[in-house]
Every structure is written in C-alpha cells, then in structure tokens.
C-alpha cells in the first residue's frame, strides 16, 4: 500500500501534483471563473463579511498564515490567523459578519473543534477546509470546502498542506471575485496560474536529488535555521516544524526582518540557514531585503541554503547551496517552495535512522486539548 515507496511520507510527497490538481478539479471553469457554490454560503453573506478569522493547529496553521496574506491582498477584508489552542481563551471579538475558517486535515483536532464551536456560539459563520469526509469539524461547521489530497497516513503532513493552500487560495480568490475588488485582473491571471500549478510542483519533485544529498551531509548537525519574509515566513516555519518532528533537530523559523532583533546571535560558523527567497519580480523590495539578510548571516559564517526562483541570478554569489523553484506569482510561491523542505526533512530523518512515518511522541490527529 506504500506504492513501492519505503515510507508513506515519500509516497505522499510524490502524490502532491495530483493532490493539488484534484483539489482544483471542477472549481475553475474554462473561462477562468471560480465555482465554489458547494460551500453553500450565500454570496450576500460573503459580500457582507467584514472580517475573516482563521483557526488551525500545526501545519494547518501555517497554511492559515499564508491565507491571511492572500485574503487581505485580494479582498481587502481584514484577516487574522490564530492558533486554535489560543483563540477562545482570549475572548475574541466575533459576530454574524465574521467569517471564520477552520483548517484541519483530519477534521478531528480538538483545539480547532473547540475554537469553531466558540465562534458559532458568538454568531460567526464557520467554513471548514478539511481533508476527511464526514469528520467532526466539517459536520459542525456551516460550510465546508474539501481538500482532495486522499488519505494522508504519515504523521508529518505534506500533501494535505499543499491542498490546504490551494483551498485557501480558492477561498481568497472567490471572495475577491464575489466582492469585485480592484484586483480583478490580477485575480484572473492568478486563477490561470493556479490551474497549472500541479505541473510546477511536479517540476520541483523532478529536481530533488541534490537536496537529498545535502540533507545526508548535514545528518550530524544539531541546529538548522529557516528564514523567510512575507509568505516565505510561514514556509520557513513549516520547514522548521517538519525538521523537528522528523529529524528531532533543533530547527527554528524566523521572519528574516527579525534577525537583528535577536536570532542573529544564534549564527556561528557552519550553522545551516535555509532562506526562502521571494520572486525578484513583483514585490522586488522584499527580494532586496532578503538578499541583505543572506549576506548578513553568511558574513557570520552560516552555511546558506537558498531557495530561489529560476532566473534569480542576484542570489547566486551568496548561496552555498542553491535550490531552484519555478517562477510563480509571489502569493503562490509556498506551493513550490515548501516541497524541497519536506524532502530535506524526510531525508535527514532517514539519515539519522528515525522512524519517518511515525515520529516519536506524535499522533496523526490530536483529539485531546
Ligand atoms: O488534522 P489537522 O490538520 O487538524 O492537524 C493539525 C496538526 O496536528 C498537524 O498539522 C501537525 O502539526 C502535523 N503533524 C504537522 O506535520
């Protein structure tokens, strides 16, 4: 049932192009219009929503962090993303014009379930983004958008994460479409690029051998740091989480702009630092900033592992290892930039002799608070 792979995780990483395409299936028509009538929240309610709140845990929370950038950019509706375990204990401000999005692969995560129950009690509408048909979270929500990743067996989430991202983009773009924002042209063009993203994920998977080799060469290290900006920041957090849970290494993700506010003190000779570089096109100021950050850590002896778009030559002099990802719109980059980090963590776990599919102390779904 592992389909010829040694681990479910490897199989699930390889299934990502299909998982992503399946999650898009039937939701974009030939004219590039989104059809999400299945969520059965009347467009009027979506037009009147004045706030979006996303709740989730772990990897799903990272998808939610990325969704915030997409929703605020394309819809101009304020959006906050919060750890489900923190959410209801701070008396959040919610009412009937709040759209709450609960993201969960399993649909059974207790903290996320309790957060959505709390939101509904306050009169908010809850949309679940979920991978498991008929599970508790979608059953208790007002609406559901299913991800079509298929069953995810490995404890470390991979294909579910990519499909959660796709679902979040679909919701963000749909909100933009329904509300008619000034980003109409951009939304149209991104929908077109999203429709083809499965091929880009496939292209990344085809070039992963150097990443595996690099991972093996770092098997005896204690620490790996991850840096990103904008949507690259949650990607950095996700890369660090994968490494913790699989390789049992000290791994931390930072917003690159925070370096000078503390984390740079961790940099010493030879520490591997993975940097997720945004596209030099579009928001080029972000790119300039992160290039400075790479220089800063390298000047202090870090071993830089740079994930950058094809054709980005500016980063080349500062990268000890360069991992190329296809050109994508800035907001969609996490769909391709996360994949090398999954492969990296999986290979490091194997090299360290760890149990890849069943890491110590972890359960696939956390049904206690
Ligand atoms: O089933 P859920 O998506 O609600 O699970 C949330 C987290 O427990 C989950 O993403 C966890 O962080 C993964 N093991 C990460 O790989």
mmCIF file of C-alpha atoms and ligand atoms in Angstrom:
data_model
loop_
_atom_site.group_PDB
_atom_site.id
_atom_site.type_symbol
_atom_site.label_atom_id
_atom_site.label_comp_id
_atom_site.label_asym_id
_atom_site.label_seq_id
_atom_site.Cartn_x
_atom_site.Cartn_y
_atom_site.Cartn_z
ATOM 1 C CA UNK A 1 0.000 0.000 0.000
ATOM 2 C CA UNK A 2 3.062 2.252 0.084
ATOM 3 C CA UNK A 3 3.033 2.008 -3.700
ATOM 4 C CA UNK A 4 6.663 0.908 -3.929
ATOM 5 C CA UNK A 5 7.972 3.655 -1.650
ATOM 6 C CA UNK A 6 9.827 2.936 1.592
ATOM 7 C CA UNK A 7 7.593 5.259 3.569
ATOM 8 C CA UNK A 8 4.111 6.687 3.293
ATOM 9 C CA UNK A 9 5.656 10.127 3.579
ATOM 10 C CA UNK A 10 7.670 9.625 0.391
ATOM 11 C CA UNK A 11 4.571 8.389 -1.388
ATOM 12 C CA UNK A 12 2.559 11.348 -0.135
ATOM 13 C CA UNK A 13 5.227 13.847 -1.184
ATOM 14 C CA UNK A 14 5.195 12.302 -4.645
ATOM 15 C CA UNK A 15 1.399 12.454 -4.812
ATOM 16 C CA UNK A 16 1.347 16.222 -4.389
ATOM 17 C CA UNK A 17 0.928 17.227 -8.034
ATOM 18 C CA UNK A 18 -2.176 15.048 -8.258
ATOM 19 C CA UNK A 19 -3.469 16.131 -4.849
ATOM 20 C CA UNK A 20 -3.176 19.757 -5.884
ATOM 21 C CA UNK A 21 -4.851 19.185 -9.262
ATOM 22 C CA UNK A 22 -7.641 17.118 -7.688
ATOM 23 C CA UNK A 23 -8.348 19.926 -5.242
ATOM 24 C CA UNK A 24 -8.755 22.345 -8.152
ATOM 25 C CA UNK A 25 -10.892 19.975 -10.199
ATOM 26 C CA UNK A 26 -14.328 21.311 -11.091
ATOM 27 C CA UNK A 27 -13.733 24.525 -9.204
ATOM 28 C CA UNK A 28 -12.339 26.636 -12.075
ATOM 29 C CA UNK A 29 -14.265 26.759 -15.356
ATOM 30 C CA UNK A 30 -12.888 27.175 -18.876
ATOM 31 C CA UNK A 31 -13.398 30.939 -18.669
ATOM 32 C CA UNK A 32 -11.294 31.202 -15.514
ATOM 33 C CA UNK A 33 -14.256 31.751 -13.193
ATOM 34 C CA UNK A 34 -14.343 30.079 -9.808
ATOM 35 C CA UNK A 35 -17.286 27.909 -8.825
ATOM 36 C CA UNK A 36 -17.495 27.284 -5.122
ATOM 37 C CA UNK A 37 -21.289 27.071 -4.825
ATOM 38 C CA UNK A 38 -20.626 23.804 -2.989
ATOM 39 C CA UNK A 39 -19.719 25.735 0.149
ATOM 40 C CA UNK A 40 -23.321 26.959 0.233
ATOM 41 C CA UNK A 41 -22.657 30.234 1.948
ATOM 42 C CA UNK A 42 -24.804 32.760 0.060
ATOM 43 C CA UNK A 43 -22.684 35.288 -1.888
ATOM 44 C CA UNK A 44 -24.542 38.017 0.025
ATOM 45 C CA UNK A 45 -23.051 36.757 3.284
ATOM 46 C CA UNK A 46 -19.573 36.703 1.722
ATOM 47 C CA UNK A 47 -20.053 40.245 0.442
ATOM 48 C CA UNK A 48 -21.166 41.480 3.842
ATOM 49 C CA UNK A 49 -18.419 39.812 5.860
ATOM 50 C CA UNK A 50 -16.264 42.489 7.460
ATOM 51 C CA UNK A 51 -13.613 40.230 8.963
ATOM 52 C CA UNK A 52 -12.083 36.814 8.388
ATOM 53 C CA UNK A 53 -10.597 34.815 11.244
ATOM 54 C CA UNK A 54 -8.658 31.626 10.562
ATOM 55 C CA UNK A 55 -8.087 28.998 13.253
ATOM 56 C CA UNK A 56 -5.926 25.895 12.964
ATOM 57 C CA UNK A 57 -3.030 23.987 14.543
ATOM 58 C CA UNK A 58 0.428 22.926 13.405
ATOM 59 C CA UNK A 59 0.907 22.668 9.680
ATOM 60 C CA UNK A 60 -2.687 23.723 9.029
ATOM 61 C CA UNK A 61 -1.935 26.906 10.980
ATOM 62 C CA UNK A 62 0.943 27.633 8.603
ATOM 63 C CA UNK A 63 -1.487 27.278 5.681
ATOM 64 C CA UNK A 64 -3.745 29.735 7.513
ATOM 65 C CA UNK A 65 -0.895 32.220 7.941
ATOM 66 C CA UNK A 66 -0.335 32.177 4.190
ATOM 67 C CA UNK A 67 -4.080 32.542 3.598
ATOM 68 C CA UNK A 68 -4.048 35.791 5.563
ATOM 69 C CA UNK A 69 -1.663 37.382 3.062
ATOM 70 C CA UNK A 70 -3.801 36.187 0.160
ATOM 71 C CA UNK A 71 -7.156 37.190 1.637
ATOM 72 C CA UNK A 72 -6.080 40.658 2.703
ATOM 73 C CA UNK A 73 -4.353 41.332 -0.609
ATOM 74 C CA UNK A 74 -7.091 40.135 -2.937
ATOM 75 C CA UNK A 75 -10.149 41.117 -0.940
ATOM 76 C CA UNK A 76 -9.032 43.981 1.360
ATOM 77 C CA UNK A 77 -11.029 42.312 4.144
ATOM 78 C CA UNK A 78 -9.113 42.279 7.447
ATOM 79 C CA UNK A 79 -7.987 38.763 8.279
ATOM 80 C CA UNK A 80 -6.315 37.308 11.325
ATOM 81 C CA UNK A 81 -4.921 33.825 11.756
ATOM 82 C CA UNK A 82 -4.716 32.343 15.174
ATOM 83 C CA UNK A 83 -3.623 29.117 16.796
ATOM 84 C CA UNK A 84 -6.839 27.324 17.657
ATOM 85 C CA UNK A 85 -5.465 26.496 21.100
ATOM 86 C CA UNK A 86 -5.108 30.196 21.939
ATOM 87 C CA UNK A 87 -8.183 31.536 20.212
ATOM 88 C CA UNK A 88 -11.105 31.027 22.552
ATOM 89 C CA UNK A 89 -9.212 31.793 25.722
ATOM 90 C CA UNK A 90 -8.774 35.454 24.852
ATOM 91 C CA UNK A 91 -12.435 36.312 24.361
ATOM 92 C CA UNK A 92 -12.135 37.061 20.619
ATOM 93 C CA UNK A 93 -14.421 39.639 19.020
ATOM 94 C CA UNK A 94 -16.821 37.820 16.706
ATOM 95 C CA UNK A 95 -20.287 38.454 15.300
ATOM 96 C CA UNK A 96 -22.535 37.470 12.423
ATOM 97 C CA UNK A 97 -20.369 39.398 9.950
ATOM 98 C CA UNK A 98 -17.257 37.427 10.861
ATOM 99 C CA UNK A 99 -16.298 34.578 8.560
ATOM 100 C CA UNK A 100 -14.286 32.000 10.488
ATOM 101 C CA UNK A 101 -12.244 29.474 8.532
ATOM 102 C CA UNK A 102 -11.203 26.315 10.388
ATOM 103 C CA UNK A 103 -8.456 24.367 8.624
ATOM 104 C CA UNK A 104 -7.847 20.723 9.510
ATOM 105 C CA UNK A 105 -6.595 17.700 7.616
ATOM 106 C CA UNK A 106 -8.182 15.175 9.950
ATOM 107 C CA UNK A 107 -11.263 17.158 10.887
ATOM 108 C CA UNK A 108 -10.859 15.810 14.412
ATOM 109 C CA UNK A 109 -8.338 18.165 16.052
ATOM 110 C CA UNK A 110 -9.881 19.038 19.392
ATOM 111 C CA UNK A 111 -8.461 22.554 19.703
ATOM 112 C CA UNK A 112 -9.743 23.502 16.254
ATOM 113 C CA UNK A 113 -13.133 21.973 17.011
ATOM 114 C CA UNK A 114 -13.445 23.872 20.282
ATOM 115 C CA UNK A 115 -12.438 27.110 18.526
ATOM 116 C CA UNK A 116 -15.120 26.713 15.880
ATOM 117 C CA UNK A 117 -17.758 25.843 18.470
ATOM 118 C CA UNK A 118 -16.874 29.020 20.312
ATOM 119 C CA UNK A 119 -17.084 31.041 17.077
ATOM 120 C CA UNK A 120 -20.519 29.664 16.235
ATOM 121 C CA UNK A 121 -21.782 30.413 19.724
ATOM 122 C CA UNK A 122 -20.859 34.060 19.059
ATOM 123 C CA UNK A 123 -22.887 34.026 15.827
ATOM 124 C CA UNK A 124 -19.990 33.793 13.348
ATOM 125 C CA UNK A 125 -20.255 31.682 10.171
ATOM 126 C CA UNK A 126 -17.733 28.881 10.030
ATOM 127 C CA UNK A 127 -16.262 27.458 6.852
ATOM 128 C CA UNK A 128 -14.181 24.299 7.294
ATOM 129 C CA UNK A 129 -11.303 23.429 4.988
ATOM 130 C CA UNK A 130 -10.886 19.730 5.580
ATOM 131 C CA UNK A 131 -9.478 16.577 4.010
ATOM 132 C CA UNK A 132 -11.631 13.967 5.731
ATOM 133 C CA UNK A 133 -15.197 13.470 4.553
ATOM 134 C CA UNK A 134 -17.799 13.431 7.253
ATOM 135 C CA UNK A 135 -15.367 14.167 10.098
ATOM 136 C CA UNK A 136 -16.433 16.225 13.093
ATOM 137 C CA UNK A 137 -15.116 19.669 12.089
ATOM 138 C CA UNK A 138 -16.995 19.860 8.761
ATOM 139 C CA UNK A 139 -20.093 18.340 10.377
ATOM 140 C CA UNK A 140 -20.156 21.096 12.966
ATOM 141 C CA UNK A 141 -19.398 23.913 10.509
ATOM 142 C CA UNK A 142 -21.830 25.972 8.439
ATOM 143 C CA UNK A 143 -19.998 25.085 5.260
ATOM 144 C CA UNK A 144 -17.095 23.005 4.025
ATOM 145 C CA UNK A 145 -14.573 23.097 1.222
ATOM 146 C CA UNK A 146 -12.949 19.683 1.000
ATOM 147 C CA UNK A 147 -9.341 19.262 0.007
ATOM 148 C CA UNK A 148 -8.828 16.226 -2.210
ATOM 149 C CA UNK A 149 -5.430 15.037 -1.015
ATOM 150 C CA UNK A 150 -6.678 11.493 -0.433
ATOM 151 C CA UNK A 151 -5.805 9.718 2.815
ATOM 152 C CA UNK A 152 -2.666 11.045 4.480
ATOM 153 C CA UNK A 153 -1.064 8.322 6.608
ATOM 154 C CA UNK A 154 2.352 9.717 7.585
ATOM 155 C CA UNK A 155 2.159 11.775 10.766
ATOM 156 C CA UNK A 156 4.064 14.628 9.110
ATOM 157 C CA UNK A 157 1.659 16.499 6.892
ATOM 158 C CA UNK A 158 2.763 17.084 3.290
ATOM 159 C CA UNK A 159 0.169 16.691 0.575
ATOM 160 C CA UNK A 160 -2.587 17.845 2.931
ATOM 161 C CA UNK A 161 -0.664 21.095 3.459
ATOM 162 C CA UNK A 162 -0.351 21.810 -0.248
ATOM 163 C CA UNK A 163 -4.049 21.145 -0.781
ATOM 164 C CA UNK A 164 -4.936 23.341 2.209
ATOM 165 C CA UNK A 165 -3.010 26.113 0.499
ATOM 166 C CA UNK A 166 -4.914 25.531 -2.723
ATOM 167 C CA UNK A 167 -8.218 25.628 -0.840
ATOM 168 C CA UNK A 168 -7.185 28.850 0.917
ATOM 169 C CA UNK A 169 -6.238 30.477 -2.386
ATOM 170 C CA UNK A 170 -9.555 29.372 -3.873
ATOM 171 C CA UNK A 171 -11.460 30.918 -0.970
ATOM 172 C CA UNK A 172 -9.419 34.134 -1.143
ATOM 173 C CA UNK A 173 -9.846 34.444 -4.911
ATOM 174 C CA UNK A 174 -13.532 33.563 -4.682
ATOM 175 C CA UNK A 175 -14.082 36.227 -2.042
ATOM 176 C CA UNK A 176 -12.309 38.642 -4.370
ATOM 177 C CA UNK A 177 -14.471 37.508 -7.300
ATOM 178 C CA UNK A 178 -17.729 37.777 -5.341
ATOM 179 C CA UNK A 179 -16.852 41.131 -3.809
ATOM 180 C CA UNK A 180 -15.431 42.579 -7.039
ATOM 181 C CA UNK A 181 -12.208 44.128 -5.775
ATOM 182 C CA UNK A 182 -9.866 46.339 -7.762
ATOM 183 C CA UNK A 183 -7.559 43.351 -8.189
ATOM 184 C CA UNK A 184 -9.910 41.759 -10.736
ATOM 185 C CA UNK A 185 -7.249 41.428 -13.470
ATOM 186 C CA UNK A 186 -4.662 40.038 -11.097
ATOM 187 C CA UNK A 187 -7.216 37.584 -9.730
ATOM 188 C CA UNK A 188 -7.963 36.368 -13.258
ATOM 189 C CA UNK A 189 -4.315 35.863 -14.032
ATOM 190 C CA UNK A 190 -3.598 34.077 -10.734
ATOM 191 C CA UNK A 191 -6.532 31.720 -11.272
ATOM 192 C CA UNK A 192 -4.943 30.762 -14.602
ATOM 193 C CA UNK A 193 -1.594 30.122 -12.944
ATOM 194 C CA UNK A 194 -3.152 28.207 -10.070
ATOM 195 C CA UNK A 195 -4.856 25.921 -12.577
ATOM 196 C CA UNK A 196 -1.406 24.875 -13.880
ATOM 197 C CA UNK A 197 0.395 24.672 -10.538
ATOM 198 C CA UNK A 198 0.363 20.858 -10.375
ATOM 199 C CA UNK A 199 2.897 20.806 -13.217
ATOM 200 C CA UNK A 200 5.164 23.215 -11.343
ATOM 201 C CA UNK A 201 5.061 21.029 -8.225
ATOM 202 C CA UNK A 202 5.961 18.060 -10.429
ATOM 203 C CA UNK A 203 8.896 20.011 -11.856
ATOM 204 C CA UNK A 204 10.218 20.637 -8.333
ATOM 205 C CA UNK A 205 9.933 16.950 -7.443
ATOM 206 C CA UNK A 206 11.979 16.057 -10.508
ATOM 207 C CA UNK A 207 14.978 18.046 -9.261
ATOM 208 C CA UNK A 208 15.246 16.912 -5.635
ATOM 209 C CA UNK A 209 18.337 14.672 -5.724
ATOM 210 C CA UNK A 210 20.792 17.455 -4.728
ATOM 211 C CA UNK A 211 18.502 18.337 -1.801
ATOM 212 C CA UNK A 212 18.593 14.734 -0.577
ATOM 213 C CA UNK A 213 22.357 14.677 -0.925
ATOM 214 C CA UNK A 214 22.653 17.929 1.021
ATOM 215 C CA UNK A 215 20.373 16.570 3.765
ATOM 216 C CA UNK A 216 22.538 13.480 4.172
ATOM 217 C CA UNK A 217 25.635 15.644 4.511
ATOM 218 C CA UNK A 218 24.024 17.510 7.430
ATOM 219 C CA UNK A 219 22.866 14.455 9.379
ATOM 220 C CA UNK A 220 25.220 15.076 12.297
ATOM 221 C CA UNK A 221 24.253 18.730 12.838
ATOM 222 C CA UNK A 222 22.323 19.957 15.876
ATOM 223 C CA UNK A 223 20.587 23.034 14.519
ATOM 224 C CA UNK A 224 19.069 24.275 11.285
ATOM 225 C CA UNK A 225 17.551 27.748 10.976
ATOM 226 C CA UNK A 226 14.976 28.871 8.414
ATOM 227 C CA UNK A 227 14.324 32.425 7.232
ATOM 228 C CA UNK A 228 11.579 33.903 5.105
ATOM 229 C CA UNK A 229 9.650 37.076 4.511
ATOM 230 C CA UNK A 230 6.016 37.656 3.560
ATOM 231 C CA UNK A 231 4.530 34.260 2.582
ATOM 232 C CA UNK A 232 8.042 32.831 2.811
ATOM 233 C CA UNK A 233 7.869 33.291 6.585
ATOM 234 C CA UNK A 234 5.182 30.631 7.179
ATOM 235 C CA UNK A 235 7.091 28.429 4.709
ATOM 236 C CA UNK A 236 10.161 28.832 6.944
ATOM 237 C CA UNK A 237 8.069 27.864 9.982
ATOM 238 C CA UNK A 238 6.756 24.827 8.132
ATOM 239 C CA UNK A 239 10.278 23.767 7.110
ATOM 240 C CA UNK A 240 11.371 24.016 10.739
ATOM 241 C CA UNK A 241 8.346 22.084 12.011
ATOM 242 C CA UNK A 242 8.997 19.242 9.542
ATOM 243 C CA UNK A 243 12.598 19.038 10.696
ATOM 244 C CA UNK A 244 11.668 18.995 14.386
ATOM 245 C CA UNK A 245 9.082 16.300 14.092
ATOM 246 C CA UNK A 246 11.011 14.073 11.695
ATOM 247 C CA UNK A 247 14.705 14.626 12.382
ATOM 248 C CA UNK A 248 14.341 15.603 16.087
ATOM 249 C CA UNK A 249 16.698 18.503 15.450
ATOM 250 C CA UNK A 250 16.657 21.981 16.844
ATOM 251 C CA UNK A 251 15.018 23.854 13.998
ATOM 252 C CA UNK A 252 13.557 27.332 14.071
ATOM 253 C CA UNK A 253 11.873 29.523 11.521
ATOM 254 C CA UNK A 254 12.131 33.302 11.650
ATOM 255 C CA UNK A 255 10.775 36.261 9.788
ATOM 256 C CA UNK A 256 14.010 37.450 8.211
ATOM 257 C CA UNK A 257 13.327 41.013 9.338
ATOM 258 C CA UNK A 258 13.524 39.826 12.946
ATOM 259 C CA UNK A 259 17.123 38.641 12.590
ATOM 260 C CA UNK A 260 18.620 41.774 14.090
ATOM 261 C CA UNK A 261 16.161 41.672 16.966
ATOM 262 C CA UNK A 262 17.733 38.567 18.439
ATOM 263 C CA UNK A 263 18.045 35.449 16.295
ATOM 264 C CA UNK A 264 21.226 36.600 14.550
ATOM 265 C CA UNK A 265 23.039 35.832 17.806
ATOM 266 C CA UNK A 266 22.475 32.137 17.007
ATOM 267 C CA UNK A 267 24.572 32.341 13.856
ATOM 268 C CA UNK A 268 28.004 30.815 14.191
ATOM 269 C CA UNK A 269 30.376 29.126 11.824
ATOM 270 C CA UNK A 270 28.782 26.339 9.826
ATOM 271 C CA UNK A 271 25.172 26.687 11.049
ATOM 272 C CA UNK A 272 22.907 25.771 8.138
ATOM 273 C CA UNK A 273 20.440 28.547 7.344
ATOM 274 C CA UNK A 274 17.717 27.844 4.819
ATOM 275 C CA UNK A 275 16.415 31.017 3.188
ATOM 276 C CA UNK A 276 13.181 31.176 1.215
ATOM 277 C CA UNK A 277 13.650 33.954 -1.326
ATOM 278 C CA UNK A 278 10.637 35.738 -2.822
ATOM 279 C CA UNK A 279 10.469 36.473 -6.505
ATOM 280 C CA UNK A 280 12.656 39.379 -7.684
ATOM 281 C CA UNK A 281 9.724 40.422 -9.871
ATOM 282 C CA UNK A 282 6.623 41.920 -8.282
ATOM 283 C CA UNK A 283 7.488 42.935 -4.737
ATOM 284 C CA UNK A 284 11.160 43.451 -5.502
ATOM 285 C CA UNK A 285 11.770 45.355 -2.279
ATOM 286 C CA UNK A 286 11.205 42.105 -0.391
ATOM 287 C CA UNK A 287 13.794 40.429 -2.565
ATOM 288 C CA UNK A 288 16.398 43.127 -1.920
ATOM 289 C CA UNK A 289 15.819 42.863 1.802
ATOM 290 C CA UNK A 290 16.241 39.137 1.922
ATOM 291 C CA UNK A 291 19.398 39.255 -0.156
ATOM 292 C CA UNK A 292 20.833 41.542 2.547
ATOM 293 C CA UNK A 293 19.739 39.035 5.191
ATOM 294 C CA UNK A 294 21.537 36.219 3.365
ATOM 295 C CA UNK A 295 24.670 38.360 3.249
ATOM 296 C CA UNK A 296 24.362 39.139 6.954
ATOM 297 C CA UNK A 297 24.203 35.512 8.063
ATOM 298 C CA UNK A 298 26.859 34.419 5.605
ATOM 299 C CA UNK A 299 29.256 37.089 6.822
ATOM 300 C CA UNK A 300 28.914 35.450 10.255
ATOM 301 C CA UNK A 301 29.809 32.009 8.945
ATOM 302 C CA UNK A 302 26.396 30.463 8.194
ATOM 303 C CA UNK A 303 26.126 27.777 5.553
ATOM 304 C CA UNK A 304 23.448 29.264 3.304
ATOM 305 C CA UNK A 305 20.884 27.062 1.593
ATOM 306 C CA UNK A 306 18.943 29.337 -0.694
ATOM 307 C CA UNK A 307 15.586 28.505 -2.248
ATOM 308 C CA UNK A 308 15.087 30.893 -5.125
ATOM 309 C CA UNK A 309 13.116 31.267 -8.299
ATOM 310 C CA UNK A 310 14.598 30.144 -11.611
ATOM 311 C CA UNK A 311 16.437 33.017 -13.254
ATOM 312 C CA UNK A 312 17.163 34.815 -9.984
ATOM 313 C CA UNK A 313 20.888 35.395 -10.502
ATOM 314 C CA UNK A 314 21.250 38.020 -7.760
ATOM 315 C CA UNK A 315 21.316 35.389 -5.001
ATOM 316 C CA UNK A 316 23.943 33.207 -6.661
ATOM 317 C CA UNK A 317 27.080 34.721 -5.073
ATOM 318 C CA UNK A 318 25.640 34.288 -1.573
ATOM 319 C CA UNK A 319 24.297 30.751 -1.824
ATOM 320 C CA UNK A 320 26.440 27.843 -0.628
ATOM 321 C CA UNK A 321 23.649 25.636 -1.932
ATOM 322 C CA UNK A 322 21.035 26.852 -4.364
ATOM 323 C CA UNK A 323 17.677 25.141 -4.823
ATOM 324 C CA UNK A 324 15.664 26.371 -7.773
ATOM 325 C CA UNK A 325 11.877 26.576 -7.843
ATOM 326 C CA UNK A 326 9.710 27.535 -10.821
ATOM 327 C CA UNK A 327 8.553 31.085 -11.414
ATOM 328 C CA UNK A 328 5.166 31.645 -9.754
ATOM 329 C CA UNK A 329 3.144 34.658 -8.608
ATOM 330 C CA UNK A 330 4.504 35.787 -5.222
ATOM 331 C CA UNK A 331 1.490 34.628 -3.230
ATOM 332 C CA UNK A 332 1.547 31.139 -4.790
ATOM 333 C CA UNK A 333 5.250 30.518 -4.160
ATOM 334 C CA UNK A 334 4.651 28.450 -0.982
ATOM 335 C CA UNK A 335 3.186 25.695 -3.175
ATOM 336 C CA UNK A 336 6.578 25.128 -4.771
ATOM 337 C CA UNK A 337 8.961 26.390 -2.064
ATOM 338 C CA UNK A 338 7.661 24.012 0.621
ATOM 339 C CA UNK A 339 8.392 20.867 -1.370
ATOM 340 C CA UNK A 340 12.219 20.956 -1.049
ATOM 341 C CA UNK A 341 11.815 21.494 2.709
ATOM 342 C CA UNK A 342 9.665 18.358 3.004
ATOM 343 C CA UNK A 343 12.188 16.319 1.035
ATOM 344 C CA UNK A 344 15.031 17.775 3.117
ATOM 345 C CA UNK A 345 13.380 16.813 6.426
ATOM 346 C CA UNK A 346 12.380 13.350 5.250
ATOM 347 C CA UNK A 347 15.897 12.574 4.023
ATOM 348 C CA UNK A 348 17.500 13.902 7.215
ATOM 349 C CA UNK A 349 15.173 11.731 9.301
ATOM 350 C CA UNK A 350 16.158 8.680 7.277
ATOM 351 C CA UNK A 351 19.846 9.522 7.509
ATOM 352 C CA UNK A 352 19.522 9.820 11.291
ATOM 353 C CA UNK A 353 17.802 6.447 11.476
ATOM 354 C CA UNK A 354 14.448 7.846 12.615
ATOM 355 C CA UNK A 355 11.057 6.353 12.027
ATOM 356 C CA UNK A 356 9.740 8.569 9.225
ATOM 357 C CA UNK A 357 6.036 7.770 9.225
ATOM 358 C CA UNK A 358 5.613 7.510 12.988
ATOM 359 C CA UNK A 359 7.867 10.061 14.708
ATOM 360 C CA UNK A 360 8.299 9.639 18.431
ATOM 361 C CA UNK A 361 5.718 11.178 20.789
ATOM 362 C CA UNK A 362 3.371 12.258 17.976
ATOM 363 C CA UNK A 363 -0.107 11.184 16.863
ATOM 364 C CA UNK A 364 -1.653 11.782 13.456
ATOM 365 C CA UNK A 365 -4.651 13.527 14.903
ATOM 366 C CA UNK A 366 -4.651 15.240 18.245
ATOM 367 C CA UNK A 367 -8.076 14.614 19.705
ATOM 368 C CA UNK A 368 -7.348 15.953 23.164
ATOM 369 C CA UNK A 369 -6.832 19.583 24.162
HETATM 370 O O1 LIG B 1 -5.574 17.225 11.303
HETATM 371 P P1 LIG B 1 -5.119 18.661 11.484
HETATM 372 O O2 LIG B 1 -4.797 19.321 10.195
HETATM 373 O O3 LIG B 1 -6.120 19.472 12.285
HETATM 374 O O4 LIG B 1 -3.795 18.562 12.333
HETATM 375 C C1 LIG B 1 -3.147 19.706 12.793
HETATM 376 C C2 LIG B 1 -1.750 19.378 13.311
HETATM 377 O O5 LIG B 1 -1.818 18.456 14.365
HETATM 378 C C3 LIG B 1 -0.858 18.805 12.204
HETATM 379 O O6 LIG B 1 -0.777 19.641 11.100
HETATM 380 C C4 LIG B 1 0.568 18.539 12.747
HETATM 381 O O7 LIG B 1 1.185 19.749 13.048
HETATM 382 C C5 LIG B 1 1.373 17.733 11.722
HETATM 383 N N1 LIG B 1 1.950 16.578 12.352
HETATM 384 C C6 LIG B 1 2.471 18.517 11.079
HETATM 385 O O8 LIG B 1 3.208 17.763 10.169
#
